[in-house]
mmCIF file of C-alpha atoms and ligand atoms in Angstrom:
data_model
loop_
_atom_site.group_PDB
_atom_site.id
_atom_site.type_symbol
_atom_site.label_atom_id
_atom_site.label_comp_id
_atom_site.label_asym_id
_atom_site.label_seq_id
_atom_site.Cartn_x
_atom_site.Cartn_y
_atom_site.Cartn_z
ATOM 1 C CA MET A 240 92.433 120.471 117.888
ATOM 2 C CA THR A 241 91.953 118.449 121.231
ATOM 3 C CA LEU A 242 89.799 115.544 121.121
ATOM 4 C CA THR A 243 88.459 114.517 124.622
ATOM 5 C CA ILE A 244 87.079 110.780 124.899
ATOM 6 C CA ALA A 245 85.046 109.535 127.867
ATOM 7 C CA LEU A 246 85.434 106.474 128.951
ATOM 8 C CA SER A 247 84.594 104.352 132.001
ATOM 9 C CA LYS A 248 87.163 102.041 133.694
ATOM 10 C CA GLY A 249 86.792 98.662 133.862
ATOM 11 C CA ARG A 250 85.130 96.013 130.889
ATOM 12 C CA ILE A 251 84.287 99.177 128.487
ATOM 13 C CA PHE A 252 88.022 100.915 128.621
ATOM 14 C CA GLU A 253 89.335 97.018 128.029
ATOM 15 C CA GLU A 254 87.588 96.765 125.566
ATOM 16 C CA THR A 255 87.986 99.935 123.965
ATOM 17 C CA LEU A 256 92.148 99.488 123.757
ATOM 18 C CA PRO A 257 91.939 97.540 120.720
ATOM 19 C CA LEU A 258 89.568 99.852 118.972
ATOM 20 C CA LEU A 259 91.814 103.156 120.336
ATOM 21 C CA ALA A 260 94.884 100.993 118.900
ATOM 22 C CA ALA A 261 93.169 100.449 115.211
ATOM 23 C CA ALA A 262 93.127 104.823 115.504
ATOM 24 C CA GLY A 263 97.020 104.573 116.800
ATOM 25 C CA ILE A 264 95.929 105.950 119.922
ATOM 26 C CA THR A 265 97.766 104.245 122.899
ATOM 27 C CA PRO A 266 96.780 105.939 126.762
ATOM 28 C CA ALA A 267 99.742 107.118 129.070
ATOM 29 C CA GLU A 268 98.210 105.147 131.538
ATOM 30 C CA ASP A 269 96.341 102.588 132.891
ATOM 31 C CA PRO A 270 93.272 104.114 134.973
ATOM 32 C CA GLU A 271 92.910 100.926 136.870
ATOM 33 C CA SER A 272 96.033 101.689 138.710
ATOM 34 C CA SER A 273 96.784 105.591 138.262
ATOM 35 C CA ARG A 274 94.420 107.840 140.324
ATOM 36 C CA LYS A 275 94.038 110.020 137.406
ATOM 37 C CA LEU A 276 91.004 111.236 135.859
ATOM 38 C CA ILE A 277 92.637 112.746 132.461
ATOM 39 C CA ILE A 278 94.722 110.416 130.981
ATOM 40 C CA GLY A 279 97.288 111.632 127.936
ATOM 41 C CA THR A 280 97.716 109.392 124.772
ATOM 42 C CA ASN A 281 100.627 108.920 122.870
ATOM 43 C CA HIS A 282 98.898 111.331 120.570
ATOM 44 C CA PRO A 283 99.529 115.224 121.806
ATOM 45 C CA ASP A 284 95.887 116.156 120.351
ATOM 46 C CA VAL A 285 93.810 112.879 122.389
ATOM 47 C CA ARG A 286 93.241 112.884 125.985
ATOM 48 C CA LEU A 287 90.659 110.465 127.477
ATOM 49 C CA VAL A 288 88.829 111.459 130.676
ATOM 50 C CA ILE A 289 87.210 108.519 133.301
ATOM 51 C CA VAL A 290 84.031 108.486 134.207
ATOM 52 C CA ARG A 291 81.199 106.724 135.960
ATOM 53 C CA ALA A 292 79.708 104.354 133.021
ATOM 54 C CA SER A 293 76.301 106.148 133.641
ATOM 55 C CA ASP A 294 77.955 109.435 133.169
ATOM 56 C CA VAL A 295 79.452 109.212 130.049
ATOM 57 C CA PRO A 296 76.577 110.247 128.083
ATOM 58 C CA THR A 297 75.940 113.087 130.021
ATOM 59 C CA TYR A 298 80.081 114.693 129.474
ATOM 60 C CA VAL A 299 79.224 114.245 125.493
ATOM 61 C CA GLN A 300 75.841 115.967 125.553
ATOM 62 C CA TYR A 301 77.583 119.098 127.326
ATOM 63 C CA GLY A 302 80.449 118.799 124.997
ATOM 64 C CA ALA A 303 82.791 118.092 127.910
ATOM 65 C CA ALA A 304 83.907 115.241 126.092
ATOM 66 C CA ASP A 305 83.764 115.063 122.385
ATOM 67 C CA LEU A 306 83.103 110.990 122.430
ATOM 68 C CA GLY A 307 82.546 108.581 124.481
ATOM 69 C CA ILE A 308 81.679 104.952 124.605
ATOM 70 C CA ALA A 309 78.615 103.716 126.381
ATOM 71 C CA GLY A 310 76.192 100.899 126.972
ATOM 72 C CA ARG A 311 72.349 100.510 125.102
ATOM 73 C CA ASP A 312 71.289 100.587 128.690
ATOM 74 C CA VAL A 313 73.046 103.520 129.717
ATOM 75 C CA LEU A 314 72.167 105.128 126.675
ATOM 76 C CA ILE A 315 68.425 104.085 126.937
ATOM 77 C CA GLU A 316 68.019 105.711 130.370
ATOM 78 C CA HIS A 317 69.996 108.593 129.470
ATOM 79 C CA GLY A 318 67.421 109.527 126.479
ATOM 80 C CA GLY A 319 69.928 110.534 123.674
ATOM 81 C CA ALA A 320 69.549 114.221 124.002
ATOM 82 C CA GLY A 321 72.569 115.881 121.922
ATOM 83 C CA LEU A 322 74.242 112.750 121.215
ATOM 84 C CA TYR A 323 74.961 111.366 117.584
ATOM 85 C CA GLN A 324 75.081 107.443 118.057
ATOM 86 C CA PRO A 325 76.967 106.171 114.671
ATOM 87 C CA LEU A 326 78.322 103.465 115.872
ATOM 88 C CA ASP A 327 77.291 99.689 117.735
ATOM 89 C CA LEU A 328 80.829 98.773 118.859
ATOM 90 C CA ASN A 329 79.353 95.068 119.530
ATOM 91 C CA ILE A 330 81.546 95.563 122.816
ATOM 92 C CA ALA A 331 80.631 94.952 126.325
ATOM 93 C CA ARG A 332 77.854 92.524 125.280
ATOM 94 C CA CYS A 333 75.090 91.206 127.520
ATOM 95 C CA ARG A 334 71.289 90.977 127.990
ATOM 96 C CA MET A 335 68.634 93.193 130.184
ATOM 97 C CA MET A 336 66.688 90.160 131.575
ATOM 98 C CA VAL A 337 63.809 90.142 134.294
ATOM 99 C CA ALA A 338 64.904 87.306 136.885
ATOM 100 C CA VAL A 339 63.345 85.977 139.988
ATOM 101 C CA GLN A 340 64.024 84.138 142.914
ATOM 102 C CA ASN A 341 64.302 80.375 142.414
ATOM 103 C CA GLY A 342 60.903 78.966 143.064
ATOM 104 C CA PHE A 343 58.277 82.275 142.504
ATOM 105 C CA ASP A 344 56.327 81.503 139.358
ATOM 106 C CA TYR A 345 56.331 84.415 137.563
ATOM 107 C CA ASP A 346 54.009 83.286 134.879
ATOM 108 C CA GLU A 347 51.310 82.671 137.565
ATOM 109 C CA ALA A 348 51.768 86.008 138.982
ATOM 110 C CA VAL A 349 52.055 87.692 136.122
ATOM 111 C CA LYS A 350 48.246 86.133 134.942
ATOM 112 C CA HIS A 351 46.737 86.386 137.765
ATOM 113 C CA GLY A 352 47.285 90.551 137.735
ATOM 114 C CA ALA A 353 49.613 90.851 140.872
ATOM 115 C CA ARG A 354 51.108 94.089 141.209
ATOM 116 C CA LEU A 355 55.155 93.207 141.078
ATOM 117 C CA LYS A 356 57.807 95.081 143.177
ATOM 118 C CA VAL A 357 60.426 95.215 140.766
ATOM 119 C CA ALA A 358 64.443 96.911 141.392
ATOM 120 C CA THR A 359 66.414 97.763 139.074
ATOM 121 C CA LYS A 360 69.132 99.868 138.002
ATOM 122 C CA TYR A 361 67.333 100.697 134.642
ATOM 123 C CA PRO A 362 63.813 102.097 135.553
ATOM 124 C CA LYS A 363 62.559 103.455 132.075
ATOM 125 C CA ILE A 364 63.821 100.481 130.667
ATOM 126 C CA ALA A 365 62.263 98.277 133.406
ATOM 127 C CA ARG A 366 58.398 100.269 132.946
ATOM 128 C CA GLU A 367 58.197 100.591 129.609
ATOM 129 C CA HIS A 368 58.570 96.753 129.221
ATOM 130 C CA PHE A 369 56.206 95.917 132.098
ATOM 131 C CA ALA A 370 53.729 98.627 130.684
ATOM 132 C CA ARG A 371 54.087 96.994 126.977
ATOM 133 C CA LYS A 372 53.317 93.608 128.837
ATOM 134 C CA GLY A 373 50.312 95.380 130.792
ATOM 135 C CA VAL A 374 51.799 94.733 133.795
ATOM 136 C CA HIS A 375 51.553 96.690 137.025
ATOM 137 C CA VAL A 376 54.526 97.067 139.104
ATOM 138 C CA ASP A 377 55.931 99.475 141.167
ATOM 139 C CA ILE A 378 59.530 100.476 139.834
ATOM 140 C CA ILE A 379 62.556 100.348 143.408
ATOM 141 C CA LYS A 380 65.363 102.389 142.017
ATOM 142 C CA LEU A 381 68.797 100.656 143.252
ATOM 143 C CA TYR A 382 71.996 101.507 141.843
ATOM 144 C CA GLY A 383 73.802 98.011 142.369
ATOM 145 C CA SER A 384 73.415 94.571 143.204
ATOM 146 C CA MET A 385 69.978 93.783 142.253
ATOM 147 C CA GLU A 386 70.579 90.665 142.689
ATOM 148 C CA LEU A 387 70.009 90.950 146.483
ATOM 149 C CA ALA A 388 66.843 92.411 146.614
ATOM 150 C CA PRO A 389 64.474 89.052 145.884
ATOM 151 C CA LEU A 390 66.731 87.329 148.742
ATOM 152 C CA VAL A 391 65.263 89.587 151.352
ATOM 153 C CA GLY A 392 62.192 90.734 150.114
ATOM 154 C CA LEU A 393 62.764 94.160 148.857
ATOM 155 C CA ALA A 394 61.579 93.132 145.100
ATOM 156 C CA ASP A 395 59.387 89.861 143.688
ATOM 157 C CA ALA A 396 61.481 90.831 140.628
ATOM 158 C CA ILE A 397 64.920 92.666 139.356
ATOM 159 C CA VAL A 398 65.402 93.957 135.848
ATOM 160 C CA ASP A 399 69.345 93.568 135.370
ATOM 161 C CA LEU A 400 72.199 92.824 132.698
ATOM 162 C CA VAL A 401 73.476 89.097 132.603
ATOM 163 C CA SER A 402 76.451 87.877 130.982
ATOM 164 C CA THR A 403 77.565 84.279 131.899
ATOM 165 C CA GLY A 404 74.722 83.635 134.287
ATOM 166 C CA ASN A 405 76.791 82.933 136.970
ATOM 167 C CA THR A 406 75.578 85.957 139.147
ATOM 168 C CA LEU A 407 71.654 84.836 138.933
ATOM 169 C CA LYS A 408 72.980 81.378 139.585
ATOM 170 C CA ALA A 409 75.198 81.928 142.223
ATOM 171 C CA ASN A 410 72.028 84.247 144.038
ATOM 172 C CA HIS A 411 69.432 81.198 143.368
ATOM 173 C CA LEU A 412 67.737 83.311 141.018
ATOM 174 C CA SER A 413 66.653 82.528 136.841
ATOM 175 C CA ALA A 414 66.023 84.758 134.550
ATOM 176 C CA VAL A 415 62.696 84.600 132.782
ATOM 177 C CA GLU A 416 62.074 87.148 130.110
ATOM 178 C CA HIS A 417 64.845 88.720 127.824
ATOM 179 C CA ILE A 418 63.935 92.271 127.205
ATOM 180 C CA LEU A 419 66.565 93.704 125.619
ATOM 181 C CA ASP A 420 70.291 92.766 123.945
ATOM 182 C CA ILE A 421 73.277 95.327 124.906
ATOM 183 C CA SER A 422 76.410 96.206 123.626
ATOM 184 C CA SER A 423 78.075 98.989 123.703
ATOM 185 C CA ARG A 424 78.074 102.096 121.518
ATOM 186 C CA LEU A 425 80.139 105.042 119.984
ATOM 187 C CA VAL A 426 78.314 108.390 120.996
ATOM 188 C CA VAL A 427 79.684 111.892 119.606
ATOM 189 C CA ASN A 428 78.685 115.387 120.632
ATOM 190 C CA GLN A 429 76.581 116.897 117.774
ATOM 191 C CA ALA A 430 78.358 120.483 117.819
ATOM 192 C CA ALA A 431 81.852 118.482 118.093
ATOM 193 C CA LEU A 432 81.022 115.820 114.875
ATOM 194 C CA LYS A 433 81.099 119.476 112.776
ATOM 195 C CA LEU A 434 83.732 121.758 114.518
ATOM 196 C CA LYS A 435 85.849 118.440 114.650
ATOM 197 C CA TYR A 436 84.866 116.793 111.777
ATOM 198 C CA ALA A 437 88.421 116.411 110.334
ATOM 199 C CA THR A 438 90.059 114.915 113.502
ATOM 200 C CA ILE A 439 86.774 113.176 114.596
ATOM 201 C CA GLN A 440 85.798 110.932 111.024
ATOM 202 C CA PRO A 441 89.146 109.155 110.973
ATOM 203 C CA VAL A 442 88.891 107.673 114.307
ATOM 204 C CA LEU A 443 85.207 106.960 113.412
ATOM 205 C CA ASP A 444 86.698 104.790 110.188
ATOM 206 C CA ALA A 445 89.199 103.207 112.233
ATOM 207 C CA PHE A 446 86.136 102.013 115.042
ATOM 208 C CA ALA A 447 83.789 100.858 112.436
ATOM 209 C CA ALA A 448 86.741 98.780 110.790
ATOM 210 C CA ALA A 449 88.027 97.307 114.306
ATOM 211 C CA SER A 450 84.640 96.971 115.341
ATOM 212 C CA ALA A 451 83.411 94.798 112.703
ATOM 213 C CA ASP A 452 85.724 91.862 113.755
ATOM 214 C CA ASN A 453 83.263 92.042 116.859
ATOM 215 C CA ARG A 454 80.843 91.124 114.704
ATOM 216 C CA GLU A 455 79.369 87.040 115.257
HETATM 217 P P1 ATP B 54 78.244 102.763 137.036
HETATM 218 O O1 ATP B 54 79.974 102.752 137.682
HETATM 219 O O2 ATP B 54 77.936 103.941 136.263
HETATM 220 O O3 ATP B 54 77.282 102.192 138.507
HETATM 221 P P2 ATP B 54 78.798 99.895 135.727
HETATM 222 O O4 ATP B 54 79.168 99.585 137.236
HETATM 223 O O5 ATP B 54 77.133 99.433 135.458
HETATM 224 O O6 ATP B 54 77.970 101.454 135.960
HETATM 225 P P3 ATP B 54 80.235 98.477 133.826
HETATM 226 O O7 ATP B 54 80.355 97.692 135.042
HETATM 227 O O8 ATP B 54 81.578 98.941 133.846
HETATM 228 O O9 ATP B 54 79.682 99.986 134.810
HETATM 229 O O10 ATP B 54 79.364 98.289 132.690
HETATM 230 C C1 ATP B 54 79.299 99.226 131.965
HETATM 231 C C2 ATP B 54 78.427 98.791 130.950
HETATM 232 O O11 ATP B 54 79.017 97.195 130.459
HETATM 233 C C3 ATP B 54 77.377 98.638 130.853
HETATM 234 O O12 ATP B 54 76.519 99.563 131.135
HETATM 235 C C4 ATP B 54 76.572 97.448 130.437
HETATM 236 O O13 ATP B 54 76.051 98.059 128.935
HETATM 237 C C5 ATP B 54 77.958 96.637 129.937
HETATM 238 N N1 ATP B 54 77.676 95.433 130.802
HETATM 239 C C6 ATP B 54 77.561 95.575 132.148
HETATM 240 N N2 ATP B 54 77.842 94.505 132.669
HETATM 241 C C7 ATP B 54 78.011 92.886 131.640
HETATM 242 C C8 ATP B 54 78.536 92.193 131.866
HETATM 243 N N3 ATP B 54 78.744 91.268 132.788
HETATM 244 N N4 ATP B 54 78.705 91.535 130.904
HETATM 245 C C9 ATP B 54 78.860 92.388 129.744
HETATM 246 N N5 ATP B 54 78.812 93.640 129.617
HETATM 247 C C10 ATP B 54 78.306 94.167 130.388
HETATM 248 C C1 PRP B 55 76.752 93.207 135.904
HETATM 249 C C2 PRP B 55 75.376 93.124 136.305
HETATM 250 C C3 PRP B 55 75.286 91.523 137.072
HETATM 251 C C4 PRP B 55 76.650 90.736 136.554
HETATM 252 C C5 PRP B 55 76.274 89.741 135.378
HETATM 253 O O1 PRP B 55 77.746 93.458 137.064
HETATM 254 O O2 PRP B 55 74.611 93.875 137.023
HETATM 255 O O3 PRP B 55 75.317 91.745 138.224
HETATM 256 O O4 PRP B 55 77.642 91.634 135.545
HETATM 257 O O5 PRP B 55 76.811 89.199 134.743
HETATM 258 P P1 PRP B 55 77.198 87.352 134.650
HETATM 259 O O6 PRP B 55 76.118 87.014 134.246
HETATM 260 O O7 PRP B 55 78.380 87.188 133.885
HETATM 261 O O8 PRP B 55 77.198 86.714 136.032
HETATM 262 P P2 PRP B 55 79.174 93.753 137.316
HETATM 263 O O9 PRP B 55 79.717 93.174 136.842
HETATM 264 O O10 PRP B 55 79.478 94.885 135.963
HETATM 265 O O11 PRP B 55 79.051 94.520 138.290
HETATM 266 P P3 PRP B 55 78.767 95.642 139.087
HETATM 267 O O12 PRP B 55 77.448 95.959 138.771
HETATM 268 O O13 PRP B 55 79.177 95.542 140.605
HETATM 269 O O14 PRP B 55 79.801 96.840 138.129
#
């Protein structure tokens, strides 16, 4: 029975390689250099499909992939329908933060009940965060480079991922609120888990053991 695993290129692929290795799976090609979207492995019955990070839950939800690895940010925005999420892999760790341009008095704006323009790729997370705080916001949906928005007057604040803080610093922004800790999770198609249990469970066990090493 063929097992299809959905992964995105870049940090998720890189950080998943040791987990795949623990399950005895080695990709036949590097998606960074290959233009192929379906990549075979040393295992005749295991293949990888390379998709955009935010598309991973969709492929798994509809059963086009049996397993996938996606960030908590992406999973919250997707909503998680049809997905079993058995494992936090503790890879691609970062924080979802609110950030503003240096010099912008965020606390004062919030205190005075100002309506804030917030640019983000994560509208659901942002909306829920500001609703919890009782702050009125206009969400401006972007697909990347959020850090630019406050610099050119598109937004007062951004909601974005922060790891080292270098991107904020390079663009004269500062984090003012921590919303969530983010890491990537294994997601499994609920029907596939039942139908392909014997194939999926050993992979799940190997990932669980290998990802325990990623914990602090
Ligand atoms: P898409 O291609 O769909 O726009 P993306 O460019 O956000 O997605 P990646 O940059 O590969 O995709 O990020 C994949 C996941 O890695 C994110 O969903 C998030 O969970 C995590 N991540 C993003 N930025 C960082 C970072 N700077 N450090 C650590 N993890 C990160
Ligand atoms: C992510 C995120 C920030 C940056 C933060 O972008 O959107 O811009 O990382 O990381 P830092 O705090 O270590 O600087 P990414 O590197 O994924 O670029 P992309 O959104 O263009 O893929």
